Short mmCIF file of C-alpha atoms and ligand atoms in Angstrom, two decimals:
data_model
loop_
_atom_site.label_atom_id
_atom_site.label_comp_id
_atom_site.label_asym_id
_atom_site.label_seq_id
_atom_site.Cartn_x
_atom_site.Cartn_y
_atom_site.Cartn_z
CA UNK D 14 -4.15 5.91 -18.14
CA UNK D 15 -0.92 7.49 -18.09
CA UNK D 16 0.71 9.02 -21.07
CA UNK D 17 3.14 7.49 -23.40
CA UNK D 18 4.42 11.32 -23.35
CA UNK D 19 4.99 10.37 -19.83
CA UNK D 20 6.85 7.69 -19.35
CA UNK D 21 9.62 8.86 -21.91
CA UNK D 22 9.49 11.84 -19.89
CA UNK D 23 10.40 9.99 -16.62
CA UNK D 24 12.72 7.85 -18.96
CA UNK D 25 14.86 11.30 -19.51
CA UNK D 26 14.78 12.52 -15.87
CA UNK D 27 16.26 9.29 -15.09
CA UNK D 28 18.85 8.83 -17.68
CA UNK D 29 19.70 12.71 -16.60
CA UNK D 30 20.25 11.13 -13.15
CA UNK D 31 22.32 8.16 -13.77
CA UNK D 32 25.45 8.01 -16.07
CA UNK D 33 26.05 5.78 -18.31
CA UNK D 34 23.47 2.54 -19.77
CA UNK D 35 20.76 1.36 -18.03
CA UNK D 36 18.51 -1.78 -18.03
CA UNK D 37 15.37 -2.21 -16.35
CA UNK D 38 13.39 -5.46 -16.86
CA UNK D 39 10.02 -7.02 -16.27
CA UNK D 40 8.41 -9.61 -14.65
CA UNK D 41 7.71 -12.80 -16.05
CA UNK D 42 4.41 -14.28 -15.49
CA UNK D 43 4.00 -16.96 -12.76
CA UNK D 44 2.57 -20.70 -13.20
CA UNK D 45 -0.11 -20.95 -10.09
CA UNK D 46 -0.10 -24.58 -9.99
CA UNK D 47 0.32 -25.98 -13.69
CA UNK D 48 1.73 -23.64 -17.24
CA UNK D 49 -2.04 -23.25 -18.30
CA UNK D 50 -2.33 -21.73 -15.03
CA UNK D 51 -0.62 -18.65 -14.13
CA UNK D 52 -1.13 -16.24 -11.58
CA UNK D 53 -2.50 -12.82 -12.87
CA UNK D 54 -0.10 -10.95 -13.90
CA UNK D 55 0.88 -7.40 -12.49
CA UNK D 56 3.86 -5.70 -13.90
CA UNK D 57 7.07 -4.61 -11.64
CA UNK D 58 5.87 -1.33 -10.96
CA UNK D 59 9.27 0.84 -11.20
CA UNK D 60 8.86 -0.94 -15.07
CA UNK D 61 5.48 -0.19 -15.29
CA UNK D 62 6.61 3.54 -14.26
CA UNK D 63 9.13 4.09 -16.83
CA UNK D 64 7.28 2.46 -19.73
CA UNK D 65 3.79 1.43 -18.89
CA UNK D 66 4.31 -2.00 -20.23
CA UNK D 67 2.10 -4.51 -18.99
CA UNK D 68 3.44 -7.56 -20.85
CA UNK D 69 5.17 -10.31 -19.17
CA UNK D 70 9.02 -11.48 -19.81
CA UNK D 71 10.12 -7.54 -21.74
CA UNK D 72 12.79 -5.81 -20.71
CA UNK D 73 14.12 -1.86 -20.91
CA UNK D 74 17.73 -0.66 -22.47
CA UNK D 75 19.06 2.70 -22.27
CA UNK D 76 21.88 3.73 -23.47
CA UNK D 77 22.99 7.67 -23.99
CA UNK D 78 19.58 9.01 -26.32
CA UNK D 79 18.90 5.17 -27.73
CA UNK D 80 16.26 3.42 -25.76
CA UNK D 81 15.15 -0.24 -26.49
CA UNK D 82 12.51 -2.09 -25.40
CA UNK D 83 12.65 -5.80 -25.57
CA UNK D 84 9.50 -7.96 -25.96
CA UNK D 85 8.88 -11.49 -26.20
CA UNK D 86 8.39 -12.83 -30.07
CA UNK D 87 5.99 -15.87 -30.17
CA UNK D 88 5.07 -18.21 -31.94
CA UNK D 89 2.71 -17.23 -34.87
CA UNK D 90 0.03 -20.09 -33.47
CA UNK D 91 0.18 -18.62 -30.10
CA UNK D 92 -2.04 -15.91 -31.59
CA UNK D 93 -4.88 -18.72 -32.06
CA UNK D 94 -5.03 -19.01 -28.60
CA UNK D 95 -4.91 -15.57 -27.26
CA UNK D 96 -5.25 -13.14 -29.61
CA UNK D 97 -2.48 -10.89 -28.89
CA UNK D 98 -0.23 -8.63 -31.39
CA UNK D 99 2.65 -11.23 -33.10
CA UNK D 100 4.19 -7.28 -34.31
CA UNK D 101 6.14 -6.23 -31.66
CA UNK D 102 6.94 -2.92 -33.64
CA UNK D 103 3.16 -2.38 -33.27
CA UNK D 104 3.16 -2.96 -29.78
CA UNK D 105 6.27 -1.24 -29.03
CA UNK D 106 4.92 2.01 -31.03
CA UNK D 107 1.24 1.60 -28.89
CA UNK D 108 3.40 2.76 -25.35
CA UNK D 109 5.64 4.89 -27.91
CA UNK D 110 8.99 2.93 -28.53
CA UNK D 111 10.38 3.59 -31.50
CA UNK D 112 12.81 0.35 -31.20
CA UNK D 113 12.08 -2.93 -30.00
CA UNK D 114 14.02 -5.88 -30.35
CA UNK D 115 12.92 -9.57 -29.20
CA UNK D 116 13.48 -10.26 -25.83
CA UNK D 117 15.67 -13.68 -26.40
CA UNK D 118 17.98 -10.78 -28.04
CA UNK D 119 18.63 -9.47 -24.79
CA UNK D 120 22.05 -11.11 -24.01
CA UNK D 121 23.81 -10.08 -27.11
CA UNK D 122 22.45 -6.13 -26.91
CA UNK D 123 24.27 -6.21 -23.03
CA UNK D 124 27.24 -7.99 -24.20
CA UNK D 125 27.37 -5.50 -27.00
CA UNK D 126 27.63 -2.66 -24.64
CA UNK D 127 31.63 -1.06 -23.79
CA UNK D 128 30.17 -1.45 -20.20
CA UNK D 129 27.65 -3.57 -18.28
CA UNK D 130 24.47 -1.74 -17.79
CA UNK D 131 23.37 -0.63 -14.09
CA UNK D 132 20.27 -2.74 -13.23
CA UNK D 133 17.51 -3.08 -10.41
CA UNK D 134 16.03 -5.76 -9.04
CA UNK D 135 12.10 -6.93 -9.37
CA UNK D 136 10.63 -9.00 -6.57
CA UNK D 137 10.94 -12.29 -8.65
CA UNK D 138 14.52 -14.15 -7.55
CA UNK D 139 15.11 -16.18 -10.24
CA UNK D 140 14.60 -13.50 -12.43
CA UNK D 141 17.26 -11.54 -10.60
CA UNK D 142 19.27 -14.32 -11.20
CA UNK D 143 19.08 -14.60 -14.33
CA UNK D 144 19.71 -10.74 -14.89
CA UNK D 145 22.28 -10.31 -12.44
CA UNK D 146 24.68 -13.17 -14.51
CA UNK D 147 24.31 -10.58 -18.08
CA UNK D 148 25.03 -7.27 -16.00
CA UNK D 149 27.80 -9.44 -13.58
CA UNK D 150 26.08 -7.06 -10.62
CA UNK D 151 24.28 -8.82 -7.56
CA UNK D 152 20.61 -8.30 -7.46
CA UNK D 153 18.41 -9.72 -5.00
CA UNK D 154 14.79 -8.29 -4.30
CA UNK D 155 14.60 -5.57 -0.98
CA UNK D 156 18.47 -6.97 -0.01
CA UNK D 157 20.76 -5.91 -3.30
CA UNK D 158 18.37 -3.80 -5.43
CA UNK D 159 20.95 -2.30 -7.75
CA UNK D 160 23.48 1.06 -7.91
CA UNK D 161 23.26 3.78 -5.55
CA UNK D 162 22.91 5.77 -8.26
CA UNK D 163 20.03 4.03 -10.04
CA UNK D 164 18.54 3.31 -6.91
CA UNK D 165 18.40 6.18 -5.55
CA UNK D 166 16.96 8.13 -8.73
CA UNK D 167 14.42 5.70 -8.65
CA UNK D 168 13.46 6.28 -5.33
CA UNK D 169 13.50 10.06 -5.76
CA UNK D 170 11.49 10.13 -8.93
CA UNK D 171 8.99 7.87 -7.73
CA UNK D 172 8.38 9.31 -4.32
CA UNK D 173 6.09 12.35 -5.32
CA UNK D 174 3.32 11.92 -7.45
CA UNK D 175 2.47 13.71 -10.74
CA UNK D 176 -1.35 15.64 -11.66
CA UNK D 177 -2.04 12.61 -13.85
CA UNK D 178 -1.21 10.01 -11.01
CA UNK D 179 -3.19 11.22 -8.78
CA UNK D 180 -5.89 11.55 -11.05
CA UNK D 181 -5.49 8.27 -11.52
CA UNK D 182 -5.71 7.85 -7.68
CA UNK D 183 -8.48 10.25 -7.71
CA UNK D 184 -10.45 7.47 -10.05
CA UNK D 185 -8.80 4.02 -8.01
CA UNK D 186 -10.77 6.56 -5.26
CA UNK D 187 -13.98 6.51 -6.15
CA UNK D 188 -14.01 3.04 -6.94
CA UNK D 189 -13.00 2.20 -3.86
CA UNK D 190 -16.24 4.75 -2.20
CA UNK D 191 -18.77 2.08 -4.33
CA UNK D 192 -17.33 -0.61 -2.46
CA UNK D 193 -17.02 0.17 0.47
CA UNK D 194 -20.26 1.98 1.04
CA UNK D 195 -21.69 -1.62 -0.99
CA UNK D 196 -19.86 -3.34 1.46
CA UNK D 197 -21.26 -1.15 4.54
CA UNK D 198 -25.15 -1.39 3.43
CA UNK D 199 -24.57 -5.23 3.02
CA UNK D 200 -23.64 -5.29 6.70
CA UNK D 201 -26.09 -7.14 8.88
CA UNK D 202 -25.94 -9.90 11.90
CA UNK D 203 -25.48 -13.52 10.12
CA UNK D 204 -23.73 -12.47 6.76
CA UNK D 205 -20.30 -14.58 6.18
CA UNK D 206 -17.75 -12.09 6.09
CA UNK D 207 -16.41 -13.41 2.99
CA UNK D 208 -20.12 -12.84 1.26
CA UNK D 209 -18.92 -8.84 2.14
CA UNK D 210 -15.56 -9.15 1.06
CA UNK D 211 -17.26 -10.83 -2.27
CA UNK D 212 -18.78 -8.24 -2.71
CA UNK D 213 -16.68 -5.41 -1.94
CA UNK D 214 -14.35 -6.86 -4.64
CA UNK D 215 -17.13 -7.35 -6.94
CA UNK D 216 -17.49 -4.09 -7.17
CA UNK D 217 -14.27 -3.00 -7.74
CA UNK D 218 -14.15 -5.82 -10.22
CA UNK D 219 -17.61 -4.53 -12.00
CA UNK D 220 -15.16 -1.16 -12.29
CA UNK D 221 -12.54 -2.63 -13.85
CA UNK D 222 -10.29 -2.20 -10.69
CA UNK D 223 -8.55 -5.04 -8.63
CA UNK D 224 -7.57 -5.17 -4.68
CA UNK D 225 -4.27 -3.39 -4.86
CA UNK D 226 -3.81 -6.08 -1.30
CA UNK D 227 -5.49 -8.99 0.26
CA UNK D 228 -8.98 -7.55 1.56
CA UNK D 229 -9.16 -7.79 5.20
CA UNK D 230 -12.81 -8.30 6.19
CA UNK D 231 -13.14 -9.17 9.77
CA UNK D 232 -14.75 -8.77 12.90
CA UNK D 233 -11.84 -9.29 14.63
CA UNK D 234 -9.73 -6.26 13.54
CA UNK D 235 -7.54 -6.82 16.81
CA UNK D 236 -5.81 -9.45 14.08
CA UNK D 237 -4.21 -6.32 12.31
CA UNK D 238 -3.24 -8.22 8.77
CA UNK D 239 -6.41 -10.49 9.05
CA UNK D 240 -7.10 -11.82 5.52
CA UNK D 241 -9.16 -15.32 6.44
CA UNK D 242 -12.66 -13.53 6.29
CA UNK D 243 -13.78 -17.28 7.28
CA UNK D 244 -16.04 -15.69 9.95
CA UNK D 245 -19.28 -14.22 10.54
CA UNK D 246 -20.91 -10.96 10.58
CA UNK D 247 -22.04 -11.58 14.97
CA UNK D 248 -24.21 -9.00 16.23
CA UNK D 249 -22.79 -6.63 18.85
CA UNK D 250 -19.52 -6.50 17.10
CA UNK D 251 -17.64 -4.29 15.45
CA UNK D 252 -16.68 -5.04 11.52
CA UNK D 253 -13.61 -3.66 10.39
CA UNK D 254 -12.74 -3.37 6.52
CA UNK D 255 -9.27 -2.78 4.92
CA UNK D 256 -9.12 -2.53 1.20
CA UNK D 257 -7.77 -1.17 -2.02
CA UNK D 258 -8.51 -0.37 -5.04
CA UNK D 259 -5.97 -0.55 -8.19
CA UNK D 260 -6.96 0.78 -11.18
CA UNK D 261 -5.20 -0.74 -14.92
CA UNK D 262 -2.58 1.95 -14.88
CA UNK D 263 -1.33 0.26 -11.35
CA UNK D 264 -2.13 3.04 -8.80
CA UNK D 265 -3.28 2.31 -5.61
CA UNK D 266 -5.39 3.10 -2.65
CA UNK D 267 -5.77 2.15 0.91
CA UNK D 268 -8.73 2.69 2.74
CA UNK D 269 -10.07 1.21 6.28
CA UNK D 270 -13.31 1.51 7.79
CA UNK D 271 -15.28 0.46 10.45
CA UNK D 272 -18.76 0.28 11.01
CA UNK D 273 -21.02 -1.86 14.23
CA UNK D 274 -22.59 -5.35 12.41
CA UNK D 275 -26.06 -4.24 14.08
CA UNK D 276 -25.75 -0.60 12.51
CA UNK D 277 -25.70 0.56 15.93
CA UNK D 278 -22.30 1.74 17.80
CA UNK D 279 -22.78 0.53 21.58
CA UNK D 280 -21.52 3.33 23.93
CA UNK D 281 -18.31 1.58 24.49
CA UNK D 282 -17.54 1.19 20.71
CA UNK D 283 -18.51 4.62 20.17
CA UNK D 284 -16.01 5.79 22.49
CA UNK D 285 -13.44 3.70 21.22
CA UNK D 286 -14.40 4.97 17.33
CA UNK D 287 -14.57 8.55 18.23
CA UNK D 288 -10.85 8.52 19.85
CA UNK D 289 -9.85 6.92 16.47
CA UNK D 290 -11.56 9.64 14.24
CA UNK D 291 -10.26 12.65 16.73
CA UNK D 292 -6.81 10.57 16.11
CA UNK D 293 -7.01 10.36 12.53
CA UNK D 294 -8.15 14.32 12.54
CA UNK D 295 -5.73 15.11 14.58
CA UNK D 296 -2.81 13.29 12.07
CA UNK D 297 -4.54 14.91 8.49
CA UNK D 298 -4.15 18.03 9.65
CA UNK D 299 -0.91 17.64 10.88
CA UNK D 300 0.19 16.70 7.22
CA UNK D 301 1.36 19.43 5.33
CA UNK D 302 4.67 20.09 3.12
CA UNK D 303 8.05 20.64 4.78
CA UNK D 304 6.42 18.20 8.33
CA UNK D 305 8.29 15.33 9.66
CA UNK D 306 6.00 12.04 8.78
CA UNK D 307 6.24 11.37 12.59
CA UNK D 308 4.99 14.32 13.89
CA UNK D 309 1.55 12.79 12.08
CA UNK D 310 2.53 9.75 14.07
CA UNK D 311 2.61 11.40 17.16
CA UNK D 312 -0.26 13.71 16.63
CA UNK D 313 -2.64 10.50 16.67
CA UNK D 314 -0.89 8.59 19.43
CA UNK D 315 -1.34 11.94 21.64
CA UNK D 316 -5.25 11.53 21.19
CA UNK D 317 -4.80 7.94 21.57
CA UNK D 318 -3.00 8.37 25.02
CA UNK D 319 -5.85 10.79 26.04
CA UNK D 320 -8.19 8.37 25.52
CA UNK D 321 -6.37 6.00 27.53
CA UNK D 322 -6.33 8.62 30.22
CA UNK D 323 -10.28 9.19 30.33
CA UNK D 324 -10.90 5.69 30.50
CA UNK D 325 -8.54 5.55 33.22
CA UNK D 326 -5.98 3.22 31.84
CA UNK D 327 -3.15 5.42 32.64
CA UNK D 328 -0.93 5.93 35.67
CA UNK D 329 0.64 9.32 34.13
CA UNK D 330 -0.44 12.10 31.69
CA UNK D 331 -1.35 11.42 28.12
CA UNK D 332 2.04 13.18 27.24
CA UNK D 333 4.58 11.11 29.23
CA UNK D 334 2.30 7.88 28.14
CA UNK D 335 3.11 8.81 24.09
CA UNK D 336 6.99 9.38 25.12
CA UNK D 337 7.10 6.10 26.97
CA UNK D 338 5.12 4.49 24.16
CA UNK D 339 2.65 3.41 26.22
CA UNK D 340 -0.57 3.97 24.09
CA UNK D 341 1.18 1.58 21.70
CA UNK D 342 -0.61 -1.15 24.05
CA UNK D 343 -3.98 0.10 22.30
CA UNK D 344 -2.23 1.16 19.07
CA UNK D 345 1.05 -0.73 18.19
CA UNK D 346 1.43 0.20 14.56
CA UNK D 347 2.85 3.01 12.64
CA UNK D 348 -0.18 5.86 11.38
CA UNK D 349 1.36 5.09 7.71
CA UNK D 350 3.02 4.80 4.26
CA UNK D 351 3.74 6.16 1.05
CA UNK D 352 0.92 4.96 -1.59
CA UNK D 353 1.55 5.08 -5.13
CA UNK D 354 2.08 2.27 -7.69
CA UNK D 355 2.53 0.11 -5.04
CA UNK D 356 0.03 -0.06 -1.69
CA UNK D 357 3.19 0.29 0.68
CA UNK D 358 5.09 2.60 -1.89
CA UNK D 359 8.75 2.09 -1.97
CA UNK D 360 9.15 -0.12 1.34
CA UNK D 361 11.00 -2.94 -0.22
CA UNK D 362 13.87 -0.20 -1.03
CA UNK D 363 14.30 -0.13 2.77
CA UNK D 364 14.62 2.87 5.26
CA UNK D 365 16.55 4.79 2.38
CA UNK D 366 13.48 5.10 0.28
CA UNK D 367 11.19 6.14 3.75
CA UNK D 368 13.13 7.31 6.09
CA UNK D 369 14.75 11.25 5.76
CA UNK D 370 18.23 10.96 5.59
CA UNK D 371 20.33 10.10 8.80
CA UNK D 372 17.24 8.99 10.19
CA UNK D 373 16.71 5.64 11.77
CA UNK D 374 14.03 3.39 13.09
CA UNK D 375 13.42 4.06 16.90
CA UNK D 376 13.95 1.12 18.91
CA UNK D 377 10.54 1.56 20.78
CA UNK D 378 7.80 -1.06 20.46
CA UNK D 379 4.96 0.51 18.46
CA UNK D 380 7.27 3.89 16.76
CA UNK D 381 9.49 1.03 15.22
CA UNK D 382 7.03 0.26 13.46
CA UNK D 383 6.58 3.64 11.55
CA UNK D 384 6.82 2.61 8.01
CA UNK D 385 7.82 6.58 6.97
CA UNK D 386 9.85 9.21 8.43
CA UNK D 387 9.99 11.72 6.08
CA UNK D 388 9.90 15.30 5.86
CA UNK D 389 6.78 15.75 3.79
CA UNK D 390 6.73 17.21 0.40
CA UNK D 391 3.79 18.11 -2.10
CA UNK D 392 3.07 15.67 -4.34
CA UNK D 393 3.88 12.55 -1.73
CA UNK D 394 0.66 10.94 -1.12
CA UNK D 395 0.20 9.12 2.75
CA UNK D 396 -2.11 7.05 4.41
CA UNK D 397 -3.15 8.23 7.73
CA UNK D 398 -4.82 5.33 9.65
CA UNK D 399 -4.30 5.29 13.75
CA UNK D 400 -6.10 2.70 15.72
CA UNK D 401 -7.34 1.12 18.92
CA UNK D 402 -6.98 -2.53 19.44
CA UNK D 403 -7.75 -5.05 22.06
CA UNK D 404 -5.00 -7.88 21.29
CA UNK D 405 -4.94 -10.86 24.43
CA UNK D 406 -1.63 -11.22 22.72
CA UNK D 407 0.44 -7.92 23.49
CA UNK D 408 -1.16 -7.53 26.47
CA UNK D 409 0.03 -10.55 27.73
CA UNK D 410 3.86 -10.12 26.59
CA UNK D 411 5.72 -9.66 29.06
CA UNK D 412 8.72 -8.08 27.01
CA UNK D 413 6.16 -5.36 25.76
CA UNK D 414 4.04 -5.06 29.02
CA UNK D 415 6.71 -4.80 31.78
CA UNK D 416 8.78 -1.67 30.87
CA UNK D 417 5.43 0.15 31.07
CA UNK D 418 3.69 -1.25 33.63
CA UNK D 419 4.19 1.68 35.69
CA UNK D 420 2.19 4.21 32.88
CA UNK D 421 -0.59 2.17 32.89
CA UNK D 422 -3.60 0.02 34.57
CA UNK D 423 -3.24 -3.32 32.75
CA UNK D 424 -6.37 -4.67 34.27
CA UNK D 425 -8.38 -1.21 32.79
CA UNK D 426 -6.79 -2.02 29.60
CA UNK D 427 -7.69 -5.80 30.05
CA UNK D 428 -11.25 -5.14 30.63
CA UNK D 429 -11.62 -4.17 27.16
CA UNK D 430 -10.60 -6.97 25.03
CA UNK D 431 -13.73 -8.40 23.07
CA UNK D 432 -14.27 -4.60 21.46
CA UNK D 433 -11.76 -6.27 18.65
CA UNK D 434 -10.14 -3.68 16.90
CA UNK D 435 -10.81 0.32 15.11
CA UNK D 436 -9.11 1.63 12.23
CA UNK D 437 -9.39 4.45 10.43
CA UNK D 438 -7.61 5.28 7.55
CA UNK D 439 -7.83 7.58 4.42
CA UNK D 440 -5.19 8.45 1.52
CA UNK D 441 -3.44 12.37 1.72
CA UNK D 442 -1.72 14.21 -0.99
CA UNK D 443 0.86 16.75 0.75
CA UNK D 444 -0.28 20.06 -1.39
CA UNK D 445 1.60 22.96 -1.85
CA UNK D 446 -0.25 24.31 1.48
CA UNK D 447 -1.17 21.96 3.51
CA UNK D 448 -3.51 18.60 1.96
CA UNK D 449 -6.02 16.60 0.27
CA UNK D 450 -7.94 13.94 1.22
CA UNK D 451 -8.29 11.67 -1.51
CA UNK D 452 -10.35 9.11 -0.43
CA UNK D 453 -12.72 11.60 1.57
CA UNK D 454 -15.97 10.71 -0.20
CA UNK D 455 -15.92 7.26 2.12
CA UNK D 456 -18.49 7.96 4.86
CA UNK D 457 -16.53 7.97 8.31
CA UNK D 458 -18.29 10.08 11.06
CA UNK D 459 -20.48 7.84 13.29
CA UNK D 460 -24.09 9.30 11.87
CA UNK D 461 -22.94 8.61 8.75
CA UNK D 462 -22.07 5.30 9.11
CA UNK D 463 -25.24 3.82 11.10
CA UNK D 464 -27.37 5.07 8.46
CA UNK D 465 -25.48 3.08 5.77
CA UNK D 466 -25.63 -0.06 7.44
CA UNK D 467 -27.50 -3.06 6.91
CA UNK D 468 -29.68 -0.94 4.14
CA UNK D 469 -29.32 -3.10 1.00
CA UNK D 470 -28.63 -6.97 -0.04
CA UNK D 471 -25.60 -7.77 -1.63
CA UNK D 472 -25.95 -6.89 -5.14
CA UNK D 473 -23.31 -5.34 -7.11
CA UNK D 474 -23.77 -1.73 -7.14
CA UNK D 475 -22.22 -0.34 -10.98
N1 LIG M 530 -3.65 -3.15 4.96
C1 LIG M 530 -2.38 -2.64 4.89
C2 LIG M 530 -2.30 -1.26 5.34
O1 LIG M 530 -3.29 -0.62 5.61
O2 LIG M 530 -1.26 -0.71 5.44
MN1 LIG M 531 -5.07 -0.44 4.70
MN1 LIG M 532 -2.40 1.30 4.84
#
């Protein structure tokens, strides 16, 4: 877990960024489908950042050296039912707040202030709403997330990561290894994907982890968000797995790997999986302080396009193909993102948050879909995860297909689809001289992998 020490710490930096008071707030919890029934509930994480306060409905004040933490009172039956603290001075002091105040106290301790606090938004509207009538400041989630000036602080603070994040990333890591080398040995012709998904989330359950995103378990990875795992496990195929872990203190990971149903790679596959691991070789050690995020981009797509050329899907060199963005036929995503507290780290505060400044999204299909474009820095922590994909779907739109029609052979391309789809990815910290893999204990190169598969049930490893 991370420090109280810490998160007054952060609390300082920021209020040494920002003039004047300051309120962050919470999320509330969330009914599922009736009040007994809520959704579980995971914290705001820029709140969960500066305090480490994983109650629903509390809220943050700071103002000059005085900081306030607002938490719901309840009523003293409540406690029958679920146990939890009625002192909020006792909970306060546990994430080391020396004030609290109840949360229904909020209104007057803003309305008591000479000026309205600067706020930011959580990804909960109505809660935005609510806030953004006591500060008199718009707030809507990813569109009107608060003050330049808080805003960007936010950003800048969060961005790099800390030695005690990523140790917590270093333990949401090996979690992840478990299940995913559990999910890997329960691989075999005629298991329901969900059973492996099951299970790969059993494990990080039995760790006292949770998905930091929807699983994707699927042997059709061409679908690139595919989160029905409502097939099956076919022989021949390729099975492609896309999880996280998240450990209690909120960090994420992001890991993908692929691995043949039969625990055999057929040549073709193995082709197509060796281009992916050369690509995502070729990106990690690209990634070093002070190196534009799309050079890493590029760096895949390069061995990507020469793939494409010894396959003979190309009309022109591997070079002119990556300029033209023609290996984005095969590989039509960005190589990755920020992780932190959240799995996409800082996308919903737009380009300004990932992209270096004066920087813009390119307008090419495939590169404008580069989540990042920063100039790397230690502490930043990246996923690196090219693929090759199959998809009847872009290779049948026109709009995509037509502009490059003279870089490539369409039919060679064509002939493909039924492989599905390869990805690759593993979790970087930028060092102070180059990187580290974080999530390198899960298996990747092809040896590795066959001998994993298929070799136990599904029990729940621990
Ligand atoms: N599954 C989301 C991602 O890898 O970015
Ligand atoms: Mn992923
Ligand atoms: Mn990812």
């Amino acid at each position: 877990m991370i420090a109280p020490s810490t998160h007054a710490a952060r609390r300082r930096r920021l209020r040494a960024l920002v003039d004047g008071p300051i309120l962050l707030v919470g999320l509330d919890a969330r009914p599922r489908n009736q009040r007994l029934v809520s959704f579980p509930f995971r914290q705001d994480s820029t709140f969960l950042y500066f305090t480490g306060c994983r109650e629903p409905g509390a809220a943050l004040l700071l103002d000059g050296d005085e900081e306030t933490l607002f938490l719901p009172d309840r009523d003293p039956r409540e406690v029958i039912w679920d146990g939890i603290d009625l002192d909020l001075g006792a909970r306060a002091a546990r994430l080391g707040f020396a004030r609290v105040r109840p949360a229904r106290e909020l209104p007057e301790a803003v309305a008591a202030l000479p000026a309205p606090p600067a706020a930011l938004a959580v990804p909960d509207d109505a809660r935005n709403a609510a806030i953004s009538a006591l500060v008199g400041q718009p707030l809507r989630w990813v569109e009107a997330m608060g003050p330049d000036a808080l805003v960007d602080a936010v950003i800048r603070l969060r961005r790099t990561l800390g030695p005690e994040e990523v140790a917590e990333q270093r333990a949401a890591a090996a979690i992840l290894a478990r299940a995913h080398h559990a999910a890997m040995a329960a691989s075999r012709p005629g298991v329901p994907e969900r059973h492996v998904r099951a299970l790969f989330e059993a494990t990080l359950a039995a760790a006292g982890a949770v998905p930091s995103f929807p699983t994707i378990a699927t042997v059709h990875g061409e679908v690139l968000h595919n989160e029905r795992a409502d097939g099956v496990l076919e022989d021949g195929r390729l099975f492609l797995l896309d999880g996280g872990a998240e450990v209690p203190s909120g960090y994420a990971t992001d890991v993908t790997r692929t691995w043949p149903v039969s625990g055999r790679f057929t040549p073709r596959q193995r082709a197509a999986y060796e281009a992916v691991l050369a690509a995502q070789t070729a990106g990690i050690a690209a990634v070093r302080p002070g190196v534009r995020y799309r050079e890493v981009h590029l760096a895949a797509a390069r061995v990507v396009a020469r793939f494409m050329a010894d396959e003979g899907m190309l009309r022109c060199d591997p070079d002119t193909a990556v300029e033209a963005g023609a290996h984005a036929l095969i590989f039509p995503h960005g190589v990755g993102h920020l992780v932190g507290l959240d799995v996409h780290d800082l996308e919903d505060f737009g380009d300004r948050a990932t992209y270096g400044p004066g920087r813009s999204r390119s307008e090419q299909f495939g590169l404008a879909f580069l989540r990042i474009d920063l100039d790397l820095e230690p502490g930043m922590v990246v996923t690196v995860e090219p693929g090759i994909y199959f998809i009847p779907a872009l290779l049948a739109d026109r709009e995509v297909v037509e502009p490059l029609r003279a870089h490539v052979h369409l039919d060679r391309i064509a002939d493909w689809v039924g492989l599905g789809g390869i990805r690759i990815e593993d979790d970087v910290l930028v060092t102070d001289d180059g990187h580290e893999v974080l999530t390198g204990a899960i298996v990747k190169s092809p040896a590795e992998i066959e001998a994993r598969v298929g070799t136990a049930g599904l029990a729940i490893p621990t």
